[in-house]
């Protein structure tokens, strides 16, 4: 009886290991990039726990290779990619009484190499306040095949000016800096 049981286990293991890993084939071609369908906790949540995990769920499987270089956070963090989900975990803890800005690049893609239509900006706070200023615009003569970055600088600009924040335009050239303080800025 043990020999039959052993052979059955080997056959099952071989069958499972031979199954295709990745997206299913067939049907119409996939030409649309991943779409964010939910965020936990919701965007703009106040007083998150210092060890709060942030989970982003998409409508399709993500290419895990495209994720690490496509997420920008000012704080140290760890990243887990699980199929359709991205989980962002603080390296130690998020800073106390601080806004946490998360920028997701359009370069996040699915297994068919389709990138996202627009970048995503999320903000959380371990305190009781989130800045509510924004600046938006549209790039004239924009070609959707290229990803264009827009930098935000304090005004007046100097030789030593540093970019405050950088975002990308969407596939139609529209951009929006969200969750910024009121003041004078210039774009580049």
mmCIF file with all atom_site columns, C-alpha atoms in Angstrom:
data_model
loop_
_atom_site.group_PDB
_atom_site.id
_atom_site.type_symbol
_atom_site.label_atom_id
_atom_site.label_alt_id
_atom_site.label_comp_id
_atom_site.label_asym_id
_atom_site.label_entity_id
_atom_site.label_seq_id
_atom_site.pdbx_PDB_ins_code
_atom_site.Cartn_x
_atom_site.Cartn_y
_atom_site.Cartn_z
_atom_site.occupancy
_atom_site.B_iso_or_equiv
_atom_site.pdbx_formal_charge
_atom_site.auth_seq_id
_atom_site.auth_comp_id
_atom_site.auth_asym_id
_atom_site.auth_atom_id
_atom_site.pdbx_PDB_model_num
ATOM 1   C CA . UNK A 1 1   ? 0.000  0.000  0.000   1.00 0.00 ? 1   UNK A CA 1
ATOM 2   C CA . UNK A 1 2   ? 2.867  2.427  0.719   1.00 0.00 ? 2   UNK A CA 1
ATOM 3   C CA . UNK A 1 3   ? 4.326  2.003  -2.767  1.00 0.00 ? 3   UNK A CA 1
ATOM 4   C CA . UNK A 1 4   ? 0.974  2.926  -4.383  1.00 0.00 ? 4   UNK A CA 1
ATOM 5   C CA . UNK A 1 5   ? 0.609  5.899  -2.045  1.00 0.00 ? 5   UNK A CA 1
ATOM 6   C CA . UNK A 1 6   ? 4.162  7.009  -2.823  1.00 0.00 ? 6   UNK A CA 1
ATOM 7   C CA . UNK A 1 7   ? 3.609  6.722  -6.614  1.00 0.00 ? 7   UNK A CA 1
ATOM 8   C CA . UNK A 1 8   ? 0.309  8.598  -6.366  1.00 0.00 ? 8   UNK A CA 1
ATOM 9   C CA . UNK A 1 9   ? 2.017  11.453 -4.486  1.00 0.00 ? 9   UNK A CA 1
ATOM 10  C CA . UNK A 1 10  ? 4.774  11.672 -7.111  1.00 0.00 ? 10  UNK A CA 1
ATOM 11  C CA . UNK A 1 11  ? 2.193  11.807 -9.942  1.00 0.00 ? 11  UNK A CA 1
ATOM 12  C CA . UNK A 1 12  ? 0.241  14.559 -8.150  1.00 0.00 ? 12  UNK A CA 1
ATOM 13  C CA . UNK A 1 13  ? 3.399  16.595 -7.528  1.00 0.00 ? 13  UNK A CA 1
ATOM 14  C CA . UNK A 1 14  ? 4.471  16.272 -11.167 1.00 0.00 ? 14  UNK A CA 1
ATOM 15  C CA . UNK A 1 15  ? 0.996  17.253 -12.384 1.00 0.00 ? 15  UNK A CA 1
ATOM 16  C CA . UNK A 1 16  ? 0.881  20.351 -10.156 1.00 0.00 ? 16  UNK A CA 1
ATOM 17  C CA . UNK A 1 17  ? 4.404  21.445 -11.117 1.00 0.00 ? 17  UNK A CA 1
ATOM 18  C CA . UNK A 1 18  ? 3.627  21.111 -14.838 1.00 0.00 ? 18  UNK A CA 1
ATOM 19  C CA . UNK A 1 19  ? 0.608  23.410 -14.706 1.00 0.00 ? 19  UNK A CA 1
ATOM 20  C CA . UNK A 1 20  ? 1.084  26.709 -16.543 1.00 0.00 ? 20  UNK A CA 1
ATOM 21  C CA . UNK A 1 21  ? 1.991  29.564 -14.222 1.00 0.00 ? 21  UNK A CA 1
ATOM 22  C CA . UNK A 1 22  ? 0.781  32.993 -15.369 1.00 0.00 ? 22  UNK A CA 1
ATOM 23  C CA . UNK A 1 23  ? -2.195 34.500 -17.154 1.00 0.00 ? 23  UNK A CA 1
ATOM 24  C CA . UNK A 1 24  ? -4.612 32.309 -19.101 1.00 0.00 ? 24  UNK A CA 1
ATOM 25  C CA . UNK A 1 25  ? -4.405 32.370 -22.874 1.00 0.00 ? 25  UNK A CA 1
ATOM 26  C CA . UNK A 1 26  ? -7.248 32.644 -25.381 1.00 0.00 ? 26  UNK A CA 1
ATOM 27  C CA . UNK A 1 27  ? -9.937 35.267 -25.918 1.00 0.00 ? 27  UNK A CA 1
ATOM 28  C CA . UNK A 1 28  ? -9.452 38.773 -27.306 1.00 0.00 ? 28  UNK A CA 1
ATOM 29  C CA . UNK A 1 29  ? -6.000 40.332 -26.929 1.00 0.00 ? 29  UNK A CA 1
ATOM 30  C CA . UNK A 1 30  ? -5.385 42.323 -23.733 1.00 0.00 ? 30  UNK A CA 1
ATOM 31  C CA . UNK A 1 31  ? -4.482 45.888 -24.724 1.00 0.00 ? 31  UNK A CA 1
ATOM 32  C CA . UNK A 1 32  ? -5.347 47.722 -21.485 1.00 0.00 ? 32  UNK A CA 1
ATOM 33  C CA . UNK A 1 33  ? -2.980 48.116 -18.544 1.00 0.00 ? 33  UNK A CA 1
ATOM 34  C CA . UNK A 1 34  ? -3.811 47.252 -14.928 1.00 0.00 ? 34  UNK A CA 1
ATOM 35  C CA . UNK A 1 35  ? -6.563 49.244 -13.204 1.00 0.00 ? 35  UNK A CA 1
ATOM 36  C CA . UNK A 1 36  ? -6.557 49.899 -9.454  1.00 0.00 ? 36  UNK A CA 1
ATOM 37  C CA . UNK A 1 37  ? -9.872 48.630 -8.058  1.00 0.00 ? 37  UNK A CA 1
ATOM 38  C CA . UNK A 1 38  ? -9.416 49.006 -4.295  1.00 0.00 ? 38  UNK A CA 1
ATOM 39  C CA . UNK A 1 39  ? -7.086 50.360 -1.638  1.00 0.00 ? 39  UNK A CA 1
ATOM 40  C CA . UNK A 1 40  ? -7.022 49.323 2.020   1.00 0.00 ? 40  UNK A CA 1
ATOM 41  C CA . UNK A 1 41  ? -7.103 51.474 4.047   1.00 0.00 ? 41  UNK A CA 1
ATOM 42  C CA . UNK A 1 42  ? -8.922 53.956 1.773   1.00 0.00 ? 42  UNK A CA 1
ATOM 43  C CA . UNK A 1 43  ? -6.929 56.820 0.275   1.00 0.00 ? 43  UNK A CA 1
ATOM 44  C CA . UNK A 1 44  ? -6.674 59.912 2.531   1.00 0.00 ? 44  UNK A CA 1
ATOM 45  C CA . UNK A 1 45  ? -7.198 57.972 5.757   1.00 0.00 ? 45  UNK A CA 1
ATOM 46  C CA . UNK A 1 46  ? -6.139 59.906 8.857   1.00 0.00 ? 46  UNK A CA 1
ATOM 47  C CA . UNK A 1 47  ? -4.495 58.513 11.990  1.00 0.00 ? 47  UNK A CA 1
ATOM 48  C CA . UNK A 1 48  ? -3.320 55.257 10.453  1.00 0.00 ? 48  UNK A CA 1
ATOM 49  C CA . UNK A 1 49  ? -1.379 52.947 12.758  1.00 0.00 ? 49  UNK A CA 1
ATOM 50  C CA . UNK A 1 50  ? 2.387  53.373 12.679  1.00 0.00 ? 50  UNK A CA 1
ATOM 51  C CA . UNK A 1 51  ? 2.719  49.773 11.428  1.00 0.00 ? 51  UNK A CA 1
ATOM 52  C CA . UNK A 1 52  ? -0.235 49.996 8.968   1.00 0.00 ? 52  UNK A CA 1
ATOM 53  C CA . UNK A 1 53  ? 0.060  47.842 5.835   1.00 0.00 ? 53  UNK A CA 1
ATOM 54  C CA . UNK A 1 54  ? -1.350 49.369 2.649   1.00 0.00 ? 54  UNK A CA 1
ATOM 55  C CA . UNK A 1 55  ? -2.873 46.926 0.174   1.00 0.00 ? 55  UNK A CA 1
ATOM 56  C CA . UNK A 1 56  ? -3.562 47.871 -3.449  1.00 0.00 ? 56  UNK A CA 1
ATOM 57  C CA . UNK A 1 57  ? -5.748 45.510 -5.505  1.00 0.00 ? 57  UNK A CA 1
ATOM 58  C CA . UNK A 1 58  ? -5.822 45.552 -9.301  1.00 0.00 ? 58  UNK A CA 1
ATOM 59  C CA . UNK A 1 59  ? -8.168 44.048 -11.895 1.00 0.00 ? 59  UNK A CA 1
ATOM 60  C CA . UNK A 1 60  ? -5.543 41.682 -13.354 1.00 0.00 ? 60  UNK A CA 1
ATOM 61  C CA . UNK A 1 61  ? -2.272 39.924 -12.599 1.00 0.00 ? 61  UNK A CA 1
ATOM 62  C CA . UNK A 1 62  ? 0.691  42.273 -12.297 1.00 0.00 ? 62  UNK A CA 1
ATOM 63  C CA . UNK A 1 63  ? 4.169  41.765 -13.699 1.00 0.00 ? 63  UNK A CA 1
ATOM 64  C CA . UNK A 1 64  ? 6.128  41.720 -10.410 1.00 0.00 ? 64  UNK A CA 1
ATOM 65  C CA . UNK A 1 65  ? 9.315  42.891 -12.138 1.00 0.00 ? 65  UNK A CA 1
ATOM 66  C CA . UNK A 1 66  ? 7.659  46.224 -13.011 1.00 0.00 ? 66  UNK A CA 1
ATOM 67  C CA . UNK A 1 67  ? 6.607  47.056 -9.435  1.00 0.00 ? 67  UNK A CA 1
ATOM 68  C CA . UNK A 1 68  ? 9.656  47.983 -7.277  1.00 0.00 ? 68  UNK A CA 1
ATOM 69  C CA . UNK A 1 69  ? 10.960 50.788 -9.528  1.00 0.00 ? 69  UNK A CA 1
ATOM 70  C CA . UNK A 1 70  ? 7.410  52.094 -10.082 1.00 0.00 ? 70  UNK A CA 1
ATOM 71  C CA . UNK A 1 71  ? 6.581  53.029 -6.484  1.00 0.00 ? 71  UNK A CA 1
ATOM 72  C CA . UNK A 1 72  ? 7.895  56.168 -4.803  1.00 0.00 ? 72  UNK A CA 1
ATOM 73  C CA . UNK A 1 73  ? 7.546  56.737 -1.061  1.00 0.00 ? 73  UNK A CA 1
ATOM 74  C CA . UNK A 1 74  ? 9.670  59.143 0.975   1.00 0.00 ? 74  UNK A CA 1
ATOM 75  C CA . UNK A 1 75  ? 9.886  56.667 3.866   1.00 0.00 ? 75  UNK A CA 1
ATOM 76  C CA . UNK A 1 76  ? 11.588 53.258 4.053   1.00 0.00 ? 76  UNK A CA 1
ATOM 77  C CA . UNK A 1 77  ? 9.266  50.382 3.205   1.00 0.00 ? 77  UNK A CA 1
ATOM 78  C CA . UNK A 1 78  ? 9.049  46.748 2.171   1.00 0.00 ? 78  UNK A CA 1
ATOM 79  C CA . UNK A 1 79  ? 7.072  45.518 -0.778  1.00 0.00 ? 79  UNK A CA 1
ATOM 80  C CA . UNK A 1 80  ? 5.180  42.297 -1.469  1.00 0.00 ? 80  UNK A CA 1
ATOM 81  C CA . UNK A 1 81  ? 3.549  41.494 -4.798  1.00 0.00 ? 81  UNK A CA 1
ATOM 82  C CA . UNK A 1 82  ? 0.925  38.747 -4.713  1.00 0.00 ? 82  UNK A CA 1
ATOM 83  C CA . UNK A 1 83  ? -0.784 38.215 -8.093  1.00 0.00 ? 83  UNK A CA 1
ATOM 84  C CA . UNK A 1 84  ? -3.181 41.165 -8.364  1.00 0.00 ? 84  UNK A CA 1
ATOM 85  C CA . UNK A 1 85  ? -2.142 42.802 -5.092  1.00 0.00 ? 85  UNK A CA 1
ATOM 86  C CA . UNK A 1 86  ? 0.673  45.062 -3.949  1.00 0.00 ? 86  UNK A CA 1
ATOM 87  C CA . UNK A 1 87  ? 1.287  45.223 -0.207  1.00 0.00 ? 87  UNK A CA 1
ATOM 88  C CA . UNK A 1 88  ? 3.324  48.128 1.192   1.00 0.00 ? 88  UNK A CA 1
ATOM 89  C CA . UNK A 1 89  ? 4.710  47.597 4.692   1.00 0.00 ? 89  UNK A CA 1
ATOM 90  C CA . UNK A 1 90  ? 6.709  50.126 6.743   1.00 0.00 ? 90  UNK A CA 1
ATOM 91  C CA . UNK A 1 91  ? 10.326 49.072 7.212   1.00 0.00 ? 91  UNK A CA 1
ATOM 92  C CA . UNK A 1 92  ? 10.053 49.836 10.923  1.00 0.00 ? 92  UNK A CA 1
ATOM 93  C CA . UNK A 1 93  ? 7.144  52.227 11.513  1.00 0.00 ? 93  UNK A CA 1
ATOM 94  C CA . UNK A 1 94  ? 5.697  55.183 9.631   1.00 0.00 ? 94  UNK A CA 1
ATOM 95  C CA . UNK A 1 95  ? 6.790  58.507 11.195  1.00 0.00 ? 95  UNK A CA 1
ATOM 96  C CA . UNK A 1 96  ? 4.584  59.943 13.963  1.00 0.00 ? 96  UNK A CA 1
ATOM 97  C CA . UNK A 1 97  ? 2.201  62.774 12.983  1.00 0.00 ? 97  UNK A CA 1
ATOM 98  C CA . UNK A 1 98  ? 3.381  62.686 9.365   1.00 0.00 ? 98  UNK A CA 1
ATOM 99  C CA . UNK A 1 99  ? 1.788  62.532 5.905   1.00 0.00 ? 99  UNK A CA 1
ATOM 100 C CA . UNK A 1 100 ? 2.762  59.510 3.825   1.00 0.00 ? 100 UNK A CA 1
ATOM 101 C CA . UNK A 1 101 ? 2.748  60.228 0.068   1.00 0.00 ? 101 UNK A CA 1
ATOM 102 C CA . UNK A 1 102 ? 2.715  57.212 -2.244  1.00 0.00 ? 102 UNK A CA 1
ATOM 103 C CA . UNK A 1 103 ? 3.172  57.645 -5.997  1.00 0.00 ? 103 UNK A CA 1
ATOM 104 C CA . UNK A 1 104 ? 2.571  54.785 -8.424  1.00 0.00 ? 104 UNK A CA 1
ATOM 105 C CA . UNK A 1 105 ? 4.111  55.178 -11.863 1.00 0.00 ? 105 UNK A CA 1
ATOM 106 C CA . UNK A 1 106 ? 2.313  54.338 -15.079 1.00 0.00 ? 106 UNK A CA 1
ATOM 107 C CA . UNK A 1 107 ? 5.145  51.824 -15.608 1.00 0.00 ? 107 UNK A CA 1
ATOM 108 C CA . UNK A 1 108 ? 3.303  49.224 -13.501 1.00 0.00 ? 108 UNK A CA 1
ATOM 109 C CA . UNK A 1 109 ? 2.299  46.673 -16.106 1.00 0.00 ? 109 UNK A CA 1
ATOM 110 C CA . UNK A 1 110 ? 0.501  43.391 -16.648 1.00 0.00 ? 110 UNK A CA 1
ATOM 111 C CA . UNK A 1 111 ? 1.995  40.226 -18.169 1.00 0.00 ? 111 UNK A CA 1
ATOM 112 C CA . UNK A 1 112 ? 1.161  41.460 -21.696 1.00 0.00 ? 112 UNK A CA 1
ATOM 113 C CA . UNK A 1 113 ? 3.435  44.503 -21.061 1.00 0.00 ? 113 UNK A CA 1
ATOM 114 C CA . UNK A 1 114 ? 0.483  46.948 -20.983 1.00 0.00 ? 114 UNK A CA 1
ATOM 115 C CA . UNK A 1 115 ? 1.200  49.909 -18.682 1.00 0.00 ? 115 UNK A CA 1
ATOM 116 C CA . UNK A 1 116 ? -1.324 51.833 -16.601 1.00 0.00 ? 116 UNK A CA 1
ATOM 117 C CA . UNK A 1 117 ? -3.312 54.638 -18.249 1.00 0.00 ? 117 UNK A CA 1
ATOM 118 C CA . UNK A 1 118 ? -2.569 57.155 -15.474 1.00 0.00 ? 118 UNK A CA 1
ATOM 119 C CA . UNK A 1 119 ? -0.284 57.449 -12.464 1.00 0.00 ? 119 UNK A CA 1
ATOM 120 C CA . UNK A 1 120 ? -1.805 57.118 -8.988  1.00 0.00 ? 120 UNK A CA 1
ATOM 121 C CA . UNK A 1 121 ? -1.211 59.357 -5.972  1.00 0.00 ? 121 UNK A CA 1
ATOM 122 C CA . UNK A 1 122 ? -2.222 58.187 -2.496  1.00 0.00 ? 122 UNK A CA 1
ATOM 123 C CA . UNK A 1 123 ? -1.789 59.914 0.841   1.00 0.00 ? 123 UNK A CA 1
ATOM 124 C CA . UNK A 1 124 ? -2.218 58.778 4.432   1.00 0.00 ? 124 UNK A CA 1
ATOM 125 C CA . UNK A 1 125 ? -1.466 60.463 7.716   1.00 0.00 ? 125 UNK A CA 1
ATOM 126 C CA . UNK A 1 126 ? -0.366 59.100 11.062  1.00 0.00 ? 126 UNK A CA 1
ATOM 127 C CA . UNK A 1 127 ? -1.654 62.424 12.418  1.00 0.00 ? 127 UNK A CA 1
ATOM 128 C CA . UNK A 1 128 ? -4.889 64.369 11.986  1.00 0.00 ? 128 UNK A CA 1
ATOM 129 C CA . UNK A 1 129 ? -4.109 66.441 8.874   1.00 0.00 ? 129 UNK A CA 1
ATOM 130 C CA . UNK A 1 130 ? -3.556 65.948 5.144   1.00 0.00 ? 130 UNK A CA 1
ATOM 131 C CA . UNK A 1 131 ? -2.651 68.876 2.894   1.00 0.00 ? 131 UNK A CA 1
ATOM 132 C CA . UNK A 1 132 ? -5.409 69.656 0.398   1.00 0.00 ? 132 UNK A CA 1
ATOM 133 C CA . UNK A 1 133 ? -3.728 71.887 -2.204  1.00 0.00 ? 133 UNK A CA 1
ATOM 134 C CA . UNK A 1 134 ? -3.324 70.785 -5.806  1.00 0.00 ? 134 UNK A CA 1
ATOM 135 C CA . UNK A 1 135 ? -1.959 71.980 -9.148  1.00 0.00 ? 135 UNK A CA 1
ATOM 136 C CA . UNK A 1 136 ? -3.092 70.472 -12.445 1.00 0.00 ? 136 UNK A CA 1
ATOM 137 C CA . UNK A 1 137 ? -2.402 71.027 -16.112 1.00 0.00 ? 137 UNK A CA 1
ATOM 138 C CA . UNK A 1 138 ? -2.118 69.503 -19.552 1.00 0.00 ? 138 UNK A CA 1
ATOM 139 C CA . UNK A 1 139 ? 0.972  69.068 -21.727 1.00 0.00 ? 139 UNK A CA 1
ATOM 140 C CA . UNK A 1 140 ? 0.410  70.344 -25.256 1.00 0.00 ? 140 UNK A CA 1
ATOM 141 C CA . UNK A 1 141 ? 1.636  68.168 -28.140 1.00 0.00 ? 141 UNK A CA 1
ATOM 142 C CA . UNK A 1 142 ? 1.908  65.114 -25.903 1.00 0.00 ? 142 UNK A CA 1
ATOM 143 C CA . UNK A 1 143 ? 2.446  61.669 -27.455 1.00 0.00 ? 143 UNK A CA 1
ATOM 144 C CA . UNK A 1 144 ? 0.872  58.861 -25.445 1.00 0.00 ? 144 UNK A CA 1
ATOM 145 C CA . UNK A 1 145 ? 3.650  56.383 -26.323 1.00 0.00 ? 145 UNK A CA 1
ATOM 146 C CA . UNK A 1 146 ? 6.028  58.239 -24.009 1.00 0.00 ? 146 UNK A CA 1
ATOM 147 C CA . UNK A 1 147 ? 5.797  58.680 -20.263 1.00 0.00 ? 147 UNK A CA 1
ATOM 148 C CA . UNK A 1 148 ? 6.500  62.300 -19.359 1.00 0.00 ? 148 UNK A CA 1
ATOM 149 C CA . UNK A 1 149 ? 7.527  63.347 -15.842 1.00 0.00 ? 149 UNK A CA 1
ATOM 150 C CA . UNK A 1 150 ? 6.650  66.759 -14.398 1.00 0.00 ? 150 UNK A CA 1
ATOM 151 C CA . UNK A 1 151 ? 8.640  68.232 -11.511 1.00 0.00 ? 151 UNK A CA 1
ATOM 152 C CA . UNK A 1 152 ? 7.332  70.634 -8.872  1.00 0.00 ? 152 UNK A CA 1
ATOM 153 C CA . UNK A 1 153 ? 9.747  73.286 -7.504  1.00 0.00 ? 153 UNK A CA 1
ATOM 154 C CA . UNK A 1 154 ? 9.375  76.158 -5.020  1.00 0.00 ? 154 UNK A CA 1
ATOM 155 C CA . UNK A 1 155 ? 9.163  79.644 -6.561  1.00 0.00 ? 155 UNK A CA 1
ATOM 156 C CA . UNK A 1 156 ? 11.405 81.543 -7.149  1.00 0.00 ? 156 UNK A CA 1
ATOM 157 C CA . UNK A 1 157 ? 13.728 78.922 -8.548  1.00 0.00 ? 157 UNK A CA 1
ATOM 158 C CA . UNK A 1 158 ? 17.454 79.034 -7.677  1.00 0.00 ? 158 UNK A CA 1
ATOM 159 C CA . UNK A 1 159 ? 20.577 77.136 -8.728  1.00 0.00 ? 159 UNK A CA 1
ATOM 160 C CA . UNK A 1 160 ? 20.223 75.023 -5.583  1.00 0.00 ? 160 UNK A CA 1
ATOM 161 C CA . UNK A 1 161 ? 16.476 74.358 -6.018  1.00 0.00 ? 161 UNK A CA 1
ATOM 162 C CA . UNK A 1 162 ? 15.481 70.760 -5.501  1.00 0.00 ? 162 UNK A CA 1
ATOM 163 C CA . UNK A 1 163 ? 12.424 69.036 -6.909  1.00 0.00 ? 163 UNK A CA 1
ATOM 164 C CA . UNK A 1 164 ? 9.693  68.853 -4.259  1.00 0.00 ? 164 UNK A CA 1
ATOM 165 C CA . UNK A 1 165 ? 7.779  66.145 -6.021  1.00 0.00 ? 165 UNK A CA 1
ATOM 166 C CA . UNK A 1 166 ? 7.752  64.451 -9.409  1.00 0.00 ? 166 UNK A CA 1
ATOM 167 C CA . UNK A 1 167 ? 4.715  62.899 -11.087 1.00 0.00 ? 167 UNK A CA 1
ATOM 168 C CA . UNK A 1 168 ? 3.823  61.587 -14.530 1.00 0.00 ? 168 UNK A CA 1
ATOM 169 C CA . UNK A 1 169 ? 1.261  62.757 -17.042 1.00 0.00 ? 169 UNK A CA 1
ATOM 170 C CA . UNK A 1 170 ? -1.501 60.319 -17.990 1.00 0.00 ? 170 UNK A CA 1
ATOM 171 C CA . UNK A 1 171 ? -1.887 58.912 -21.522 1.00 0.00 ? 171 UNK A CA 1
ATOM 172 C CA . UNK A 1 172 ? -3.540 62.178 -22.684 1.00 0.00 ? 172 UNK A CA 1
ATOM 173 C CA . UNK A 1 173 ? -0.944 64.522 -21.155 1.00 0.00 ? 173 UNK A CA 1
ATOM 174 C CA . UNK A 1 174 ? -2.985 65.547 -18.083 1.00 0.00 ? 174 UNK A CA 1
ATOM 175 C CA . UNK A 1 175 ? -1.146 65.817 -14.749 1.00 0.00 ? 175 UNK A CA 1
ATOM 176 C CA . UNK A 1 176 ? -2.126 66.746 -11.205 1.00 0.00 ? 176 UNK A CA 1
ATOM 177 C CA . UNK A 1 177 ? -0.022 67.350 -8.115  1.00 0.00 ? 177 UNK A CA 1
ATOM 178 C CA . UNK A 1 178 ? -2.247 66.494 -5.170  1.00 0.00 ? 178 UNK A CA 1
ATOM 179 C CA . UNK A 1 179 ? -1.850 66.910 -1.401  1.00 0.00 ? 179 UNK A CA 1
ATOM 180 C CA . UNK A 1 180 ? 0.515  69.892 -1.520  1.00 0.00 ? 180 UNK A CA 1
ATOM 181 C CA . UNK A 1 181 ? 0.753  72.984 0.675   1.00 0.00 ? 181 UNK A CA 1
ATOM 182 C CA . UNK A 1 182 ? -0.552 76.331 -0.589  1.00 0.00 ? 182 UNK A CA 1
ATOM 183 C CA . UNK A 1 183 ? 2.245  78.529 -1.963  1.00 0.00 ? 183 UNK A CA 1
ATOM 184 C CA . UNK A 1 184 ? 4.069  79.595 -5.116  1.00 0.00 ? 184 UNK A CA 1
ATOM 185 C CA . UNK A 1 185 ? 5.559  76.905 -7.315  1.00 0.00 ? 185 UNK A CA 1
ATOM 186 C CA . UNK A 1 186 ? 7.036  76.399 -10.751 1.00 0.00 ? 186 UNK A CA 1
ATOM 187 C CA . UNK A 1 187 ? 6.884  73.278 -12.919 1.00 0.00 ? 187 UNK A CA 1
ATOM 188 C CA . UNK A 1 188 ? 9.573  71.639 -15.018 1.00 0.00 ? 188 UNK A CA 1
#
